[in-house]
Structures are given as structure tokens and as C-alpha cells.
PDB file of C-alpha atoms in Angstrom:
ATOM      1  CA  MET B   1       0.000   0.000   0.000  1.00 53.00           C
ATOM      2  CA  SER B   2       1.304   3.422  -0.954  1.00 70.00           C
ATOM      3  CA  PRO B   3       2.175   5.841   1.859  1.00 84.00           C
ATOM      4  CA  PHE B   4       1.120   8.741  -0.388  1.00 96.00           C
ATOM      5  CA  ARG B   5      -1.779  10.782   1.001  1.00 97.00           C
ATOM      6  CA  THR B   6      -3.771  12.798  -1.527  1.00 97.00           C
ATOM      7  CA  ILE B   7      -4.391  16.358  -0.392  1.00 98.00           C
ATOM      8  CA  THR B   8      -5.513  17.729  -3.777  1.00 97.00           C
ATOM      9  CA  PRO B   9      -5.380  16.217  -7.268  1.00 96.00           C
ATOM     10  CA  ASN B  10      -2.032  18.011  -7.724  1.00 97.00           C
ATOM     11  CA  PHE B  11      -0.461  17.568  -4.288  1.00 98.00           C
ATOM     12  CA  SER B  12       0.161  14.573  -2.057  1.00 98.00           C
ATOM     13  CA  ALA B  13       2.219  14.180   1.094  1.00 98.00           C
ATOM     14  CA  SER B  14       4.002  11.201   2.550  1.00 97.00           C
ATOM     15  CA  PRO B  15       6.170  10.010   5.383  1.00 96.00           C
ATOM     16  CA  GLN B  16       9.790   9.234   4.434  1.00 95.00           C
ATOM     17  CA  ILE B  17       9.934   7.551   1.033  1.00 96.00           C
ATOM     18  CA  SER B  18      12.280   4.927  -0.368  1.00 95.00           C
ATOM     19  CA  VAL B  19      13.933   4.593  -3.755  1.00 95.00           C
ATOM     20  CA  ALA B  20      11.186   2.071  -4.626  1.00 95.00           C
ATOM     21  CA  ASP B  21       8.583   4.696  -3.707  1.00 97.00           C
ATOM     22  CA  VAL B  22      10.107   7.038  -6.300  1.00 97.00           C
ATOM     23  CA  ALA B  23       9.436   4.431  -8.979  1.00 97.00           C
ATOM     24  CA  GLN B  24       5.871   4.083  -7.662  1.00 96.00           C
ATOM     25  CA  ALA B  25       5.420   7.850  -7.693  1.00 98.00           C
ATOM     26  CA  ALA B  26       6.469   7.940 -11.347  1.00 97.00           C
ATOM     27  CA  ARG B  27       4.006   5.145 -12.164  1.00 97.00           C
ATOM     28  CA  ASP B  28       1.293   7.047 -10.288  1.00 96.00           C
ATOM     29  CA  GLY B  29       1.828  10.099 -12.504  1.00 97.00           C
ATOM     30  CA  PHE B  30       3.745  12.400 -10.187  1.00 98.00           C
ATOM     31  CA  THR B  31       6.102  14.741 -12.015  1.00 98.00           C
ATOM     32  CA  ALA B  32       7.980  16.165  -9.027  1.00 98.00           C
ATOM     33  CA  ILE B  33       9.101  15.203  -5.541  1.00 98.00           C
ATOM     34  CA  ILE B  34       9.887  17.698  -2.800  1.00 98.00           C
ATOM     35  CA  CYS B  35      11.858  16.625   0.258  1.00 98.00           C
ATOM     36  CA  ASN B  36      11.158  18.695   3.370  1.00 97.00           C
ATOM     37  CA  ARG B  37      13.332  16.568   5.596  1.00 96.00           C
ATOM     38  CA  PRO B  38      16.888  17.447   6.591  1.00 96.00           C
ATOM     39  CA  ASP B  39      19.439  14.709   6.057  1.00 94.00           C
ATOM     40  CA  TYR B  40      20.438  12.765   9.198  1.00 91.00           C
ATOM     41  CA  GLU B  41      17.293  13.685  11.099  1.00 91.00           C
ATOM     42  CA  ASP B  42      16.966   9.995  12.043  1.00 89.00           C
ATOM     43  CA  GLY B  43      19.425   7.131  11.921  1.00 86.00           C
ATOM     44  CA  GLY B  44      19.054   4.992   8.807  1.00 85.00           C
ATOM     45  CA  GLN B  45      17.128   7.675   6.935  1.00 90.00           C
ATOM     46  CA  ILE B  46      17.587   7.741   3.171  1.00 94.00           C
ATOM     47  CA  GLU B  47      19.537  10.859   2.189  1.00 95.00           C
ATOM     48  CA  ALA B  48      17.950  13.405  -0.119  1.00 97.00           C
ATOM     49  CA  ALA B  49      20.723  12.828  -2.690  1.00 97.00           C
ATOM     50  CA  GLN B  50      19.659   9.181  -3.063  1.00 97.00           C
ATOM     51  CA  ILE B  51      16.055  10.217  -3.659  1.00 98.00           C
ATOM     52  CA  ALA B  52      17.220  12.928  -6.094  1.00 98.00           C
ATOM     53  CA  LYS B  53      19.198  10.314  -8.049  1.00 98.00           C
ATOM     54  CA  ALA B  54      16.181   8.002  -8.214  1.00 98.00           C
ATOM     55  CA  CYS B  55      14.026  10.944  -9.345  1.00 98.00           C
ATOM     56  CA  ALA B  56      16.458  11.692 -12.182  1.00 98.00           C
ATOM     57  CA  GLU B  57      16.351   8.025 -13.233  1.00 98.00           C
ATOM     58  CA  HIS B  58      12.541   8.129 -13.379  1.00 98.00           C
ATOM     59  CA  GLY B  59      12.154  11.532 -15.037  1.00 97.00           C
ATOM     60  CA  LEU B  60      10.889  13.350 -11.958  1.00 98.00           C
ATOM     61  CA  SER B  61      12.104  16.747 -10.814  1.00 98.00           C
ATOM     62  CA  PHE B  62      13.439  16.950  -7.267  1.00 98.00           C
ATOM     63  CA  THR B  63      13.618  19.851  -4.831  1.00 98.00           C
ATOM     64  CA  HIS B  64      15.096  19.776  -1.327  1.00 98.00           C
ATOM     65  CA  ILE B  65      13.643  22.302   1.114  1.00 98.00           C
ATOM     66  CA  PRO B  66      14.731  20.892   4.489  1.00 97.00           C
ATOM     67  CA  ILE B  67      12.638  21.989   7.473  1.00 95.00           C
ATOM     68  CA  SER B  68      13.646  21.357  11.067  1.00 90.00           C
ATOM     69  CA  GLY B  69      11.509  22.573  13.936  1.00 83.00           C
ATOM     70  CA  GLY B  70       9.255  25.434  12.887  1.00 87.00           C
ATOM     71  CA  ILE B  71       8.833  26.439   9.270  1.00 93.00           C
ATOM     72  CA  PRO B  72      11.148  29.340   8.448  1.00 93.00           C
ATOM     73  CA  GLU B  73       9.595  32.241   6.561  1.00 91.00           C
ATOM     74  CA  GLU B  74      12.005  31.814   3.630  1.00 95.00           C
ATOM     75  CA  ALA B  75      10.782  28.249   3.020  1.00 96.00           C
ATOM     76  CA  VAL B  76       7.302  29.431   1.966  1.00 96.00           C
ATOM     77  CA  PRO B  77       8.323  31.120  -1.325  1.00 96.00           C
ATOM     78  CA  LEU B  78      10.707  28.236  -2.065  1.00 97.00           C
ATOM     79  CA  MET B  79       7.823  25.784  -1.743  1.00 97.00           C
ATOM     80  CA  ARG B  80       5.570  28.015  -3.800  1.00 96.00           C
ATOM     81  CA  GLU B  81       8.222  28.156  -6.562  1.00 97.00           C
ATOM     82  CA  ALA B  82       8.725  24.393  -6.502  1.00 97.00           C
ATOM     83  CA  LEU B  83       4.988  23.783  -6.779  1.00 97.00           C
ATOM     84  CA  ALA B  84       4.624  26.311  -9.609  1.00 96.00           C
ATOM     85  CA  ALA B  85       7.559  24.817 -11.514  1.00 96.00           C
ATOM     86  CA  SER B  86       6.003  21.358 -11.612  1.00 95.00           C
ATOM     87  CA  SER B  87       4.409  20.183 -14.817  1.00 93.00           C
ATOM     88  CA  GLY B  88       1.989  17.931 -12.937  1.00 97.00           C
ATOM     89  CA  PRO B  89       1.205  16.345  -9.571  1.00 98.00           C
ATOM     90  CA  VAL B  90       3.719  16.832  -6.760  1.00 98.00           C
ATOM     91  CA  LEU B  91       4.617  14.474  -3.937  1.00 98.00           C
ATOM     92  CA  ALA B  92       6.246  16.049  -0.871  1.00 98.00           C
ATOM     93  CA  TYR B  93       7.648  14.113   2.038  1.00 97.00           C
ATOM     94  CA  CYS B  94       9.192  14.515   5.475  1.00 96.00           C
ATOM     95  CA  ARG B  95       9.192  12.249   8.533  1.00 94.00           C
ATOM     96  CA  SER B  96       5.392  11.983   8.736  1.00 94.00           C
ATOM     97  CA  GLY B  97       4.110  14.213   5.938  1.00 96.00           C
ATOM     98  CA  THR B  98       2.957  16.886   8.376  1.00 96.00           C
ATOM     99  CA  ARG B  99       5.723  19.432   7.711  1.00 96.00           C
ATOM    100  CA  SER B 100       5.240  18.969   3.981  1.00 97.00           C
ATOM    101  CA  THR B 101       1.496  19.512   4.237  1.00 98.00           C
ATOM    102  CA  ASN B 102       1.930  22.524   6.515  1.00 97.00           C
ATOM    103  CA  LEU B 103       4.464  24.102   4.157  1.00 97.00           C
ATOM    104  CA  TRP B 104       2.213  23.366   1.160  1.00 98.00           C
ATOM    105  CA  ALA B 105      -0.708  25.088   2.912  1.00 98.00           C
ATOM    106  CA  LEU B 106       1.391  28.150   3.765  1.00 97.00           C
ATOM    107  CA  ALA B 107       2.641  28.371   0.176  1.00 97.00           C
ATOM    108  CA  GLU B 108      -0.887  28.041  -1.183  1.00 97.00           C
ATOM    109  CA  ALA B 109      -2.246  30.663   1.247  1.00 96.00           C
ATOM    110  CA  SER B 110       0.489  33.046   0.109  1.00 94.00           C
ATOM    111  CA  ALA B 111      -0.783  32.447  -3.445  1.00 93.00           C
ATOM    112  CA  GLY B 112      -4.305  33.441  -2.400  1.00 91.00           C
ATOM    113  CA  ARG B 113      -6.104  30.193  -1.579  1.00 94.00           C
ATOM    114  CA  THR B 114      -8.525  30.488   1.309  1.00 95.00           C
ATOM    115  CA  PRO B 115      -7.564  29.093   4.699  1.00 96.00           C
ATOM    116  CA  GLU B 116     -10.836  27.177   4.925  1.00 96.00           C
ATOM    117  CA  GLU B 117     -10.243  25.272   1.689  1.00 96.00           C
ATOM    118  CA  LEU B 118      -6.654  24.503   2.730  1.00 97.00           C
ATOM    119  CA  VAL B 119      -7.733  23.149   6.124  1.00 97.00           C
ATOM    120  CA  GLU B 120     -10.399  21.047   4.409  1.00 97.00           C
ATOM    121  CA  ALA B 121      -7.911  19.675   1.875  1.00 97.00           C
ATOM    122  CA  GLY B 122      -5.429  18.815   4.624  1.00 97.00           C
ATOM    123  CA  ALA B 123      -8.150  16.975   6.542  1.00 97.00           C
ATOM    124  CA  ARG B 124      -8.985  14.875   3.467  1.00 94.00           C
ATOM    125  CA  GLY B 125      -5.385  13.677   3.542  1.00 94.00           C
ATOM    126  CA  GLY B 126      -5.420  13.065   7.283  1.00 95.00           C
ATOM    127  CA  TYR B 127      -3.546  16.221   8.323  1.00 97.00           C
ATOM    128  CA  ASP B 128      -5.017  18.719  10.797  1.00 97.00           C
ATOM    129  CA  LEU B 129      -4.136  22.246   9.682  1.00 97.00           C
ATOM    130  CA  ARG B 130      -6.511  24.082  12.035  1.00 96.00           C
ATOM    131  CA  GLY B 131      -3.597  25.216  14.228  1.00 95.00           C
ATOM    132  CA  LEU B 132      -2.210  27.121  11.235  1.00 95.00           C
ATOM    133  CA  MET B 133      -5.455  29.028  10.654  1.00 95.00           C
ATOM    134  CA  PRO B 134      -4.198  32.442  11.950  1.00 94.00           C
ATOM    135  CA  LEU B 135      -1.051  32.254   9.812  1.00 94.00           C
ATOM    136  CA  LEU B 136      -2.989  30.972   6.795  1.00 95.00           C
ATOM    137  CA  ARG B 137      -5.398  33.922   7.152  1.00 94.00           C
ATOM    138  CA  SER B 138      -2.515  36.371   7.443  1.00 92.00           C
ATOM    139  CA  LEU B 139      -0.756  35.020   4.345  1.00 91.00           C
ATOM    140  CA  SER B 140      -3.956  34.826   2.346  1.00 90.00           C
ATOM    141  CA  GLN B 141      -4.957  38.402   3.220  1.00 87.00           C
ATOM    142  CA  ALA B 142      -1.476  39.772   2.538  1.00 77.00           C
ATOM    143  CA  ARG B 143      -1.785  38.764  -1.083  1.00 68.00           C
TER     144      ARG B 143
END
């Protein structure tokens, strides 16, 4: 069973993926993978460079936006750029998928999507974004 959780038709999140998961992502129609996990966060974790190599072998673009602790402000436009650069569905991953989904929601709010629709989309994928509501509102209104 795939660890990929569909948030929208163009964005899914996942816990840590393997090289085999990259091949599955390509078969599933993803065109890009974004890693939001810093290397060496956990022992035995697959390094981003290994996933990047597998992405290149399967024709997927790869972006590494490592997040540790809270999401830094500069990560939001980087995520927004990575999402915009994709020619199709994007899979983002971290340890559990939560950081990736949170960063996706912040990037989408900064592009003008409503906080309510982002929270609803996160919930469909099993991620609770309600705690981000004040920041989502702020980003959405700042647009």
C-alpha cells in the first residue's frame, strides 16, 4: 500500500519515502518530488541525494527544502516556486508528511487560496491544519 496521502489532485504528502517509492510515484503520474526533511534527522534515513538520483532516473524533478523545527519564513516562497515549476502532480515528504502539508498550505495561502479550503484539503489527507489558521489567514490576506 502506498504511503502517499492525496491532499488535492495536484499535491500529495508522505512520510519518508524509499527509492522504490520514487518508482511508484512515477508510475502514479507524479512529475515532481519535494523533500522537506533534513538529512540525518533519524538514523538509517535515506539521504535526499539518493532520492534525487532516483528521481532523475525516473524523469521526476526533485527539490530539497529541508525543514527542522518550525517552518522558516524563507521556506514558503521556495515551496511556492517548486509547486509552480512542476508540470503535474507533486509528492512532498518529510518524517510523517505533516511538515510537507503545513508548508504546502502556507505556500498556497500566500498564493491566495482560502484558509478554509486549505484546512479542508489537509483533513482529506489526514492532516489537521486548524492550528495554522491564523497564519494561513494572514498570508492569504497579505496577497
